[in-house]
CSV table of C-alpha atoms in Angstrom, one decimal:
chain,number,residue,atom,x,y,z
A,1,MET,CA,0.0,0.0,0.0
A,2,ARG,CA,1.7,3.2,-1.2
A,3,ILE,CA,0.7,6.2,0.9
A,4,ALA,CA,1.4,9.9,0.0
A,5,LEU,CA,1.8,11.9,3.2
A,6,ASN,CA,2.1,15.7,3.1
A,7,ALA,CA,5.1,16.6,5.4
A,8,ARG,CA,5.3,20.2,4.4
A,9,ILE,CA,4.4,21.3,8.0
A,10,LEU,CA,8.0,20.2,9.0
A,11,GLN,CA,9.4,23.2,7.2
A,12,ALA,CA,8.4,25.1,10.3
A,13,PRO,CA,9.8,24.5,13.8
A,14,ARG,CA,8.1,21.4,15.3
A,15,THR,CA,5.2,22.2,17.5
A,16,GLY,CA,2.1,20.0,18.0
A,17,ILE,CA,1.2,19.0,14.5
A,18,GLY,CA,4.9,18.6,13.5
A,19,GLN,CA,5.5,16.3,16.4
A,20,TYR,CA,2.4,14.3,15.4
A,21,LEU,CA,3.7,13.9,11.9
A,22,VAL,CA,7.2,12.9,13.0
A,23,GLU,CA,6.1,10.3,15.5
A,24,LEU,CA,3.3,8.9,13.3
A,25,VAL,CA,5.6,8.4,10.4
A,26,ALA,CA,8.1,6.5,12.6
A,27,ALA,CA,5.3,4.3,14.0
A,28,LEU,CA,3.7,3.7,10.6
A,29,ARG,CA,7.0,2.4,9.2
A,30,ALA,CA,6.6,-0.5,11.6
A,31,GLN,CA,3.5,-1.5,9.7
A,32,PRO,CA,4.9,-3.9,7.0
A,33,GLU,CA,2.2,-3.3,4.4
A,34,LEU,CA,2.8,0.5,4.2
A,35,ASP,CA,5.2,2.3,1.9
A,36,LEU,CA,5.3,6.0,2.7
A,37,GLU,CA,6.2,8.7,0.2
A,38,LEU,CA,6.6,12.1,1.9
A,39,PHE,CA,5.8,15.4,0.1
A,40,HIS,CA,7.8,18.3,1.4
A,41,GLY,CA,6.1,21.2,-0.5
A,42,TRP,CA,8.6,21.2,-3.4
A,43,SER,CA,10.0,17.7,-3.5
A,44,TRP,CA,9.4,14.1,-2.5
A,45,SER,CA,11.5,11.7,-0.4
A,46,ARG,CA,11.1,8.8,2.0
A,47,GLN,CA,13.0,10.7,4.7
A,48,LEU,CA,11.8,13.3,7.3
A,49,PRO,CA,13.8,16.5,7.4
A,50,GLU,CA,16.2,16.7,10.4
A,51,ALA,CA,15.4,20.4,11.1
A,52,ALA,CA,13.1,23.2,10.1
A,53,LEU,CA,13.7,25.0,6.8
A,54,PRO,CA,16.3,27.8,7.4
A,55,GLY,CA,14.7,31.2,7.4
A,56,TYR,CA,11.1,29.8,7.6
A,57,GLY,CA,10.1,32.4,10.2
A,58,ARG,CA,11.3,35.3,7.9
A,59,TRP,CA,9.4,33.8,5.0
A,60,THR,CA,6.2,33.5,7.1
A,61,ALA,CA,6.5,37.1,8.2
A,62,LEU,CA,7.0,38.3,4.6
A,63,ALA,CA,4.1,36.2,3.4
A,64,ARG,CA,1.7,37.9,5.8
A,65,CYS,CA,2.6,41.2,4.0
A,66,LEU,CA,2.2,40.0,0.4
A,67,PRO,CA,-1.3,39.9,-1.0
A,68,GLY,CA,-2.1,36.5,-2.3
A,69,ALA,CA,1.0,34.8,-1.0
A,70,TYR,CA,-0.8,31.8,0.5
A,71,GLY,CA,-2.8,31.2,-2.6
A,72,ILE,CA,0.4,31.4,-4.8
A,73,ARG,CA,2.3,29.0,-2.6
A,74,ARG,CA,-0.7,26.7,-2.6
A,75,ARG,CA,-0.8,26.6,-6.4
A,76,LEU,CA,2.9,25.9,-6.6
A,77,GLU,CA,2.7,23.1,-4.1
A,78,GLN,CA,-0.2,21.6,-5.9
A,79,ARG,CA,1.8,21.6,-9.2
A,80,HIS,CA,4.8,19.8,-7.5
A,81,PHE,CA,2.5,17.4,-5.7
A,82,SER,CA,0.6,16.4,-8.9
A,83,ARG,CA,3.8,16.0,-10.9
A,84,GLY,CA,5.2,13.7,-8.2
A,85,ILE,CA,2.0,11.6,-8.2
A,86,GLU,CA,2.1,11.2,-12.0
A,87,LYS,CA,5.7,9.9,-11.9
A,88,ALA,CA,5.1,7.6,-9.0
A,89,PRO,CA,1.4,6.8,-8.4
A,90,VAL,CA,0.2,6.1,-4.9
A,91,ASP,CA,-2.9,4.3,-3.6
A,92,LEU,CA,-4.0,6.8,-1.0
A,93,TYR,CA,-3.2,10.4,0.1
A,94,HIS,CA,-3.1,11.4,3.8
A,95,GLU,CA,-3.2,15.1,4.7
A,96,PRO,CA,-2.2,15.5,8.3
A,97,SER,CA,-3.3,19.2,8.7
A,98,LEU,CA,-6.5,20.9,7.8
A,99,TRP,CA,-7.0,20.8,4.1
A,100,PRO,CA,-5.8,18.3,1.5
A,101,LEU,CA,-4.3,19.1,-1.9
A,102,ASP,CA,-6.2,17.9,-4.9
A,103,PHE,CA,-5.9,14.2,-5.5
A,104,ASP,CA,-8.0,11.9,-7.7
A,105,GLY,CA,-7.8,8.8,-5.4
A,106,PRO,CA,-8.9,8.1,-1.9
A,107,THR,CA,-8.0,10.8,0.7
A,108,VAL,CA,-7.7,10.6,4.5
A,109,MET,CA,-7.3,13.8,6.4
A,110,THR,CA,-6.5,14.6,10.0
A,111,VAL,CA,-8.3,17.5,11.7
A,112,HIS,CA,-6.5,18.2,15.0
A,113,ASP,CA,-8.9,21.0,16.2
A,114,LEU,CA,-11.2,23.7,15.0
A,115,THR,CA,-9.2,26.6,16.3
A,116,HIS,CA,-10.0,28.5,13.1
A,117,LEU,CA,-13.7,28.6,14.2
A,118,HIS,CA,-13.2,29.4,17.9
A,119,TYR,CA,-10.1,31.7,17.6
A,120,PRO,CA,-10.0,32.9,14.0
A,121,GLU,CA,-7.7,35.7,15.0
A,122,THR,CA,-4.9,33.1,15.6
A,123,GLN,CA,-4.6,32.8,11.8
A,124,PRO,CA,-3.3,35.4,9.3
A,125,ARG,CA,-6.3,36.8,7.4
A,126,GLU,CA,-5.3,35.3,4.0
A,127,ARG,CA,-4.6,31.9,5.5
A,128,LEU,CA,-7.9,32.0,7.4
A,129,ALA,CA,-9.7,32.8,4.1
A,130,GLU,CA,-8.0,29.8,2.5
A,131,ILE,CA,-9.0,27.5,5.4
A,132,GLU,CA,-12.6,28.7,5.4
A,133,ARG,CA,-12.8,28.2,1.6
A,134,ARG,CA,-11.3,24.8,1.5
A,135,ILE,CA,-12.0,22.9,4.7
A,136,GLY,CA,-15.7,22.2,4.0
A,137,PRO,CA,-15.2,20.8,0.5
A,138,ALA,CA,-12.1,18.9,1.8
A,139,MET,CA,-14.2,17.1,4.4
A,140,GLU,CA,-16.8,16.2,1.8
A,141,ARG,CA,-14.1,14.7,-0.4
A,142,ALA,CA,-12.2,12.8,2.2
A,143,ARG,CA,-13.1,9.1,2.6
A,144,LEU,CA,-12.3,9.3,6.3
A,145,ILE,CA,-11.3,12.0,8.8
A,146,LEU,CA,-9.0,11.2,11.6
A,147,THR,CA,-9.2,13.2,14.9
A,148,ASP,CA,-7.0,13.2,18.0
A,149,SER,CA,-10.0,13.1,20.3
A,150,GLN,CA,-13.7,12.3,20.5
A,151,PHE,CA,-14.2,16.0,21.5
A,152,VAL,CA,-13.0,17.1,18.1
A,153,ALA,CA,-14.9,14.4,16.3
A,154,ASP,CA,-18.1,15.6,17.9
A,155,GLU,CA,-17.3,19.2,17.0
A,156,ILE,CA,-16.8,18.2,13.4
A,157,THR,CA,-20.2,16.5,13.3
A,158,ALA,CA,-21.9,19.5,15.0
A,159,HIS,CA,-20.2,22.2,12.9
A,160,TYR,CA,-19.8,20.5,9.5
A,161,GLY,CA,-22.5,17.8,9.5
A,162,VAL,CA,-20.0,15.0,8.9
A,163,ALA,CA,-21.5,11.6,9.7
A,164,PRO,CA,-19.9,10.0,12.8
A,165,GLU,CA,-19.1,6.8,10.8
A,166,ARG,CA,-16.7,8.9,8.6
A,167,LEU,CA,-14.7,10.0,11.7
A,168,VAL,CA,-12.0,7.9,13.3
A,169,VAL,CA,-10.5,8.8,16.6
A,170,ALA,CA,-6.8,8.1,16.8
A,171,PRO,CA,-5.5,9.4,20.1
A,172,LEU,CA,-1.9,10.6,20.1
A,173,GLY,CA,1.0,9.1,22.0
A,174,HIS,CA,4.2,10.1,23.8
A,175,ALA,CA,7.7,9.7,22.5
A,176,PRO,CA,10.2,7.5,24.4
A,177,ARG,CA,12.2,10.6,25.5
A,178,PHE,CA,9.3,11.5,27.8
A,179,HIS,CA,9.9,9.4,30.9
A,180,PRO,CA,10.8,9.8,34.6
A,181,ARG,CA,14.5,10.6,35.1
A,182,PRO,CA,16.6,10.6,38.3
A,183,PRO,CA,17.9,14.0,39.5
A,184,GLU,CA,21.5,13.1,38.7
A,185,ALA,CA,20.6,12.5,35.0
A,186,LEU,CA,18.9,15.9,34.8
A,187,ALA,CA,21.6,17.9,36.6
A,188,PRO,CA,23.9,18.6,33.7
A,189,ARG,CA,21.1,20.1,31.5
A,190,LEU,CA,19.3,21.9,34.3
A,191,SER,CA,22.4,23.4,35.7
A,192,ALA,CA,22.9,25.1,32.4
A,193,PHE,CA,19.6,27.0,33.0
A,194,GLY,CA,20.5,27.6,36.7
A,195,LEU,CA,17.8,25.1,37.8
A,196,ARG,CA,17.5,22.2,40.2
A,197,PRO,CA,15.4,19.0,39.6
A,198,GLY,CA,12.0,19.3,41.1
A,199,ARG,CA,12.5,22.9,42.0
A,200,TYR,CA,10.6,24.8,39.3
A,201,LEU,CA,7.2,25.0,37.7
A,202,LEU,CA,6.6,24.9,33.9
A,203,CYS,CA,4.2,26.2,31.3
A,204,VAL,CA,4.5,24.8,27.8
A,205,GLY,CA,2.6,26.3,24.8
A,206,THR,CA,2.5,29.0,22.1
A,207,LEU,CA,2.2,32.5,23.6
A,208,GLU,CA,-1.3,33.3,22.5
A,209,PRO,CA,-4.6,34.1,24.4
A,210,ARG,CA,-6.2,30.7,24.1
A,211,LYS,CA,-3.4,29.2,26.1
A,212,ASN,CA,-4.6,31.4,29.0
A,213,LEU,CA,-1.1,31.9,30.3
A,214,THR,CA,-2.2,35.1,32.1
A,215,LEU,CA,-4.1,32.9,34.5
A,216,ALA,CA,-1.0,30.9,35.3
A,217,LEU,CA,1.0,34.1,35.8
A,218,ARG,CA,-1.5,35.7,38.1
A,219,ALA,CA,-2.0,32.5,40.2
A,220,TYR,CA,1.8,32.1,40.4
A,221,ARG,CA,2.4,35.7,41.5
A,222,ARG,CA,0.0,35.1,44.5
A,223,LEU,CA,2.6,32.8,45.9
A,224,PRO,CA,4.7,34.1,48.8
A,225,ALA,CA,7.9,35.7,47.5
A,226,GLY,CA,10.0,33.1,49.3
A,227,LEU,CA,8.2,30.3,47.5
A,228,ARG,CA,8.6,32.0,44.2
A,229,ARG,CA,12.3,32.2,44.7
A,230,ARG,CA,12.5,28.5,45.5
A,231,PHE,CA,10.2,27.5,42.7
A,232,PRO,CA,10.6,29.8,39.6
A,233,LEU,CA,8.1,29.5,36.8
A,234,LEU,CA,9.5,28.7,33.3
A,235,ILE,CA,7.5,29.5,30.2
A,236,VAL,CA,8.5,27.4,27.1
A,237,GLY,CA,6.9,28.2,23.7
A,238,MET,CA,7.0,30.1,20.5
A,239,PRO,CA,5.6,33.6,20.1
A,240,GLY,CA,2.0,33.6,18.9
A,241,TRP,CA,-0.9,35.8,18.0
A,242,LYS,CA,-1.3,38.9,20.1
A,243,GLN,CA,1.6,38.1,22.4
A,244,ARG,CA,1.5,41.8,23.2
A,245,THR,CA,-1.7,41.1,25.2
A,246,LEU,CA,0.6,39.2,27.6
A,247,ALA,CA,3.3,41.9,27.6
A,248,GLY,CA,2.1,43.7,30.7
A,249,GLU,CA,1.7,40.6,32.7
A,250,LEU,CA,5.0,39.2,31.5
A,251,ARG,CA,6.9,42.4,32.1
A,252,ASP,CA,5.7,42.6,35.7
A,253,ALA,CA,6.3,38.9,36.3
A,254,LEU,CA,9.8,38.9,34.7
A,255,ALA,CA,10.9,41.9,36.8
A,256,ASP,CA,11.8,40.0,39.9
A,257,GLY,CA,13.4,37.0,38.1
A,258,SER,CA,11.0,34.4,39.4
A,259,VAL,CA,9.4,34.0,36.0
A,260,ARG,CA,11.6,33.1,33.1
A,261,LEU,CA,10.7,33.1,29.4
A,262,LEU,CA,12.7,30.4,27.6
A,263,GLY,CA,11.2,30.6,24.1
A,264,TYR,CA,11.1,27.6,21.8
A,265,GLN,CA,13.3,24.7,22.9
A,266,PRO,CA,14.4,21.6,21.0
A,267,ASP,CA,12.8,18.2,21.6
A,268,ASP,CA,15.5,16.8,23.8
A,269,VAL,CA,15.8,19.9,25.9
A,270,LEU,CA,12.0,20.1,26.4
A,271,ALA,CA,11.9,16.4,27.5
A,272,GLU,CA,14.5,17.1,30.2
A,273,LEU,CA,12.8,20.3,31.3
A,274,LEU,CA,9.5,18.5,31.7
A,275,ALA,CA,11.0,15.6,33.6
A,276,GLY,CA,12.7,18.0,36.1
A,277,ALA,CA,9.6,20.1,36.8
A,278,ARG,CA,7.6,19.9,40.0
A,279,LEU,CA,4.3,20.7,38.1
A,280,LEU,CA,3.1,21.5,34.7
A,281,LEU,CA,0.5,24.4,34.6
A,282,PHE,CA,-1.8,24.1,31.6
A,283,PRO,CA,-4.8,26.4,31.9
A,284,SER,CA,-5.6,26.3,28.1
A,285,LEU,CA,-9.1,27.4,27.0
A,286,TYR,CA,-9.2,25.1,23.9
A,287,GLU,CA,-7.2,22.0,22.8
A,288,GLY,CA,-7.9,19.3,20.3
A,289,PHE,CA,-5.7,17.0,22.4
A,290,GLY,CA,-3.1,18.7,24.6
A,291,LEU,CA,0.2,16.8,23.9
A,292,PRO,CA,2.3,18.6,26.6
A,293,VAL,CA,-0.2,17.3,29.2
A,294,LEU,CA,0.4,13.7,28.1
A,295,GLU,CA,4.1,14.2,27.8
A,296,ALA,CA,4.2,15.6,31.4
A,297,LEU,CA,2.2,12.7,32.8
A,298,ALA,CA,4.6,10.2,31.0
A,299,SER,CA,7.5,12.1,32.6
A,300,GLY,CA,6.1,11.6,36.1
A,301,VAL,CA,5.1,15.2,36.5
A,302,PRO,CA,1.6,16.2,37.9
A,303,VAL,CA,-0.5,18.5,35.8
A,304,LEU,CA,-2.9,21.3,36.8
A,305,LEU,CA,-5.3,22.0,33.9
A,306,SER,CA,-8.6,23.3,33.0
A,307,PRO,CA,-11.5,20.9,32.3
A,308,ARG,CA,-12.0,22.3,28.8
A,309,SER,CA,-12.3,20.8,25.4
A,310,ALA,CA,-10.3,17.5,24.9
A,311,LEU,CA,-8.1,17.8,28.0
A,312,PRO,CA,-10.1,15.4,30.3
A,313,GLU,CA,-9.8,12.7,27.6
A,314,VAL,CA,-6.0,13.0,27.9
A,315,ALA,CA,-5.5,13.5,31.6
A,316,GLY,CA,-8.4,11.3,32.9
A,317,GLU,CA,-8.4,10.9,36.6
A,318,ALA,CA,-4.7,11.9,36.8
A,319,GLY,CA,-5.5,15.6,36.0
A,320,ILE,CA,-6.0,18.2,38.7
A,321,TYR,CA,-8.8,20.2,37.2
A,322,LEU,CA,-9.5,23.9,38.0
A,323,GLU,CA,-11.7,26.3,36.1
A,324,ALA,CA,-9.9,28.5,33.7
A,325,ASP,CA,-10.8,31.7,35.5
A,326,ASP,CA,-10.3,30.4,39.1
A,327,GLU,CA,-7.1,32.3,40.0
A,328,PRO,CA,-7.3,31.6,43.8
A,329,GLY,CA,-8.0,27.9,43.1
A,330,TRP,CA,-5.0,27.6,40.9
A,331,ASN,CA,-2.9,29.3,43.5
A,332,GLU,CA,-4.0,27.0,46.3
A,333,ALA,CA,-3.4,23.9,44.2
A,334,ILE,CA,0.1,25.1,43.3
A,335,VAL,CA,0.9,25.6,47.0
A,336,ARG,CA,-0.5,22.2,47.9
A,337,LEU,CA,1.4,20.3,45.3
A,338,ILE,CA,4.6,22.1,46.2
A,339,GLU,CA,4.3,21.5,50.0
A,340,ASP,CA,2.5,18.1,50.2
A,341,ASP,CA,4.9,15.4,49.0
A,342,GLN,CA,2.3,12.7,49.5
A,343,ALA,CA,-0.3,14.4,47.4
A,344,TRP,CA,2.4,15.0,44.7
A,345,LEU,CA,3.4,11.3,44.7
A,346,ARG,CA,-0.2,10.2,44.4
A,347,GLN,CA,-0.7,12.4,41.3
A,348,ARG,CA,2.6,11.2,39.9
A,349,THR,CA,1.5,7.6,40.2
A,350,LEU,CA,-1.9,8.3,38.6
A,351,GLY,CA,-0.2,10.2,35.8
A,352,LEU,CA,2.1,7.4,34.9
A,353,GLU,CA,-0.8,5.0,34.8
A,354,GLN,CA,-2.8,7.3,32.6
A,355,ALA,CA,0.1,7.9,30.2
A,356,SER,CA,0.6,4.2,29.8
A,357,ARG,CA,-2.8,4.0,28.0
A,358,PHE,CA,-1.4,6.1,25.1
A,359,SER,CA,1.2,5.3,22.5
A,360,TRP,CA,2.2,6.2,19.0
A,361,GLN,CA,2.1,2.5,18.1
A,362,ARG,CA,-1.6,2.5,18.9
A,363,CYS,CA,-2.2,5.7,17.0
A,364,ALA,CA,-0.4,4.2,14.0
A,365,ARG,CA,-2.4,1.0,14.1
A,366,ILE,CA,-5.7,3.0,14.1
A,367,THR,CA,-4.4,5.1,11.3
A,368,ALA,CA,-3.3,2.1,9.2
A,369,ALA,CA,-6.7,0.5,9.7
A,370,ALA,CA,-8.3,3.8,8.5
A,371,TYR,CA,-6.1,3.6,5.3
A,372,ARG,CA,-7.3,0.1,4.6
A,373,ARG,CA,-10.9,1.0,5.2
A,374,ALA,CA,-10.6,4.1,3.0
A,375,LEU,CA,-9.2,1.9,0.2
A,376,GLU,CA,-12.1,-0.5,0.5
A,377,GLY,CA,-14.4,2.4,-0.4
């Protein structure tokens, strides 16, 4: 079974969808009947790129200023895609992000979330217009639609009228690098950041309003000054839409040194930062899955999170749920999980048990079964 898989998203630094693609491809290659051909936007290969395209951020910034840039790029990619298919035909095309390119054969697409509906401002105007124009027809053409969670599958049915039998839930997994680590294994990496294992809190996510980082900042700043000095708060993530709305909160929080903005971190660094954290704070308002939550649980780190969207599907009984606007409640939970070692250990055990239910191998098996079903018509 020859599968064309669009890997163009890997031109950008790897965040959620990029990680999904990398891990899924690795797991699918263990399926003996699958032969994967990866499309990179301009070329084809069987290999994943080792790093993002140099200068990708500058190109993206320029594209936002050029009228019609997204449409032009789309047409060029379609031309290269179609030429590749003509030279080496495939049985099925899998689009892992939002809207597929044109393809005459069976298509499977993955819809990770409907952020464009709930938070349209997170997309550049032209890209949003392309999404709105293409996603409905794409869903109609696709034989099957994969989702990361039942929550997103239900949203797709409600918003786009897609029959439930055309939706396949394939929960994500966690990479082997996310696992508990002894303090001595973490010390070299953490010391480079001036950190000690188990003596800091962590937020992971793009700096944009739907991640609700202002709530985490406000709850954290309620801690006594001494506790903040002992347990600094690290924020790891790429700049996002309207980061300036966080500027005031961040400026005040950064002033005394207890909050640190680390920006985007490579995969191996993030894995060690997660494993060394006392807690992950994840007050997001909307997630199609919430991969950092699963990765933290797999690393033996308790998670405080909001009971919104797909997050309860991921964290299950291991999550410590607090409403996304309950600043005092978040503050109290942070203090309790810092000071009560027994409570922390209970959550750690629950988290490891919950994480064991998810794997990329399972995601790949469900995905491969969807390919077979799509080919059967």
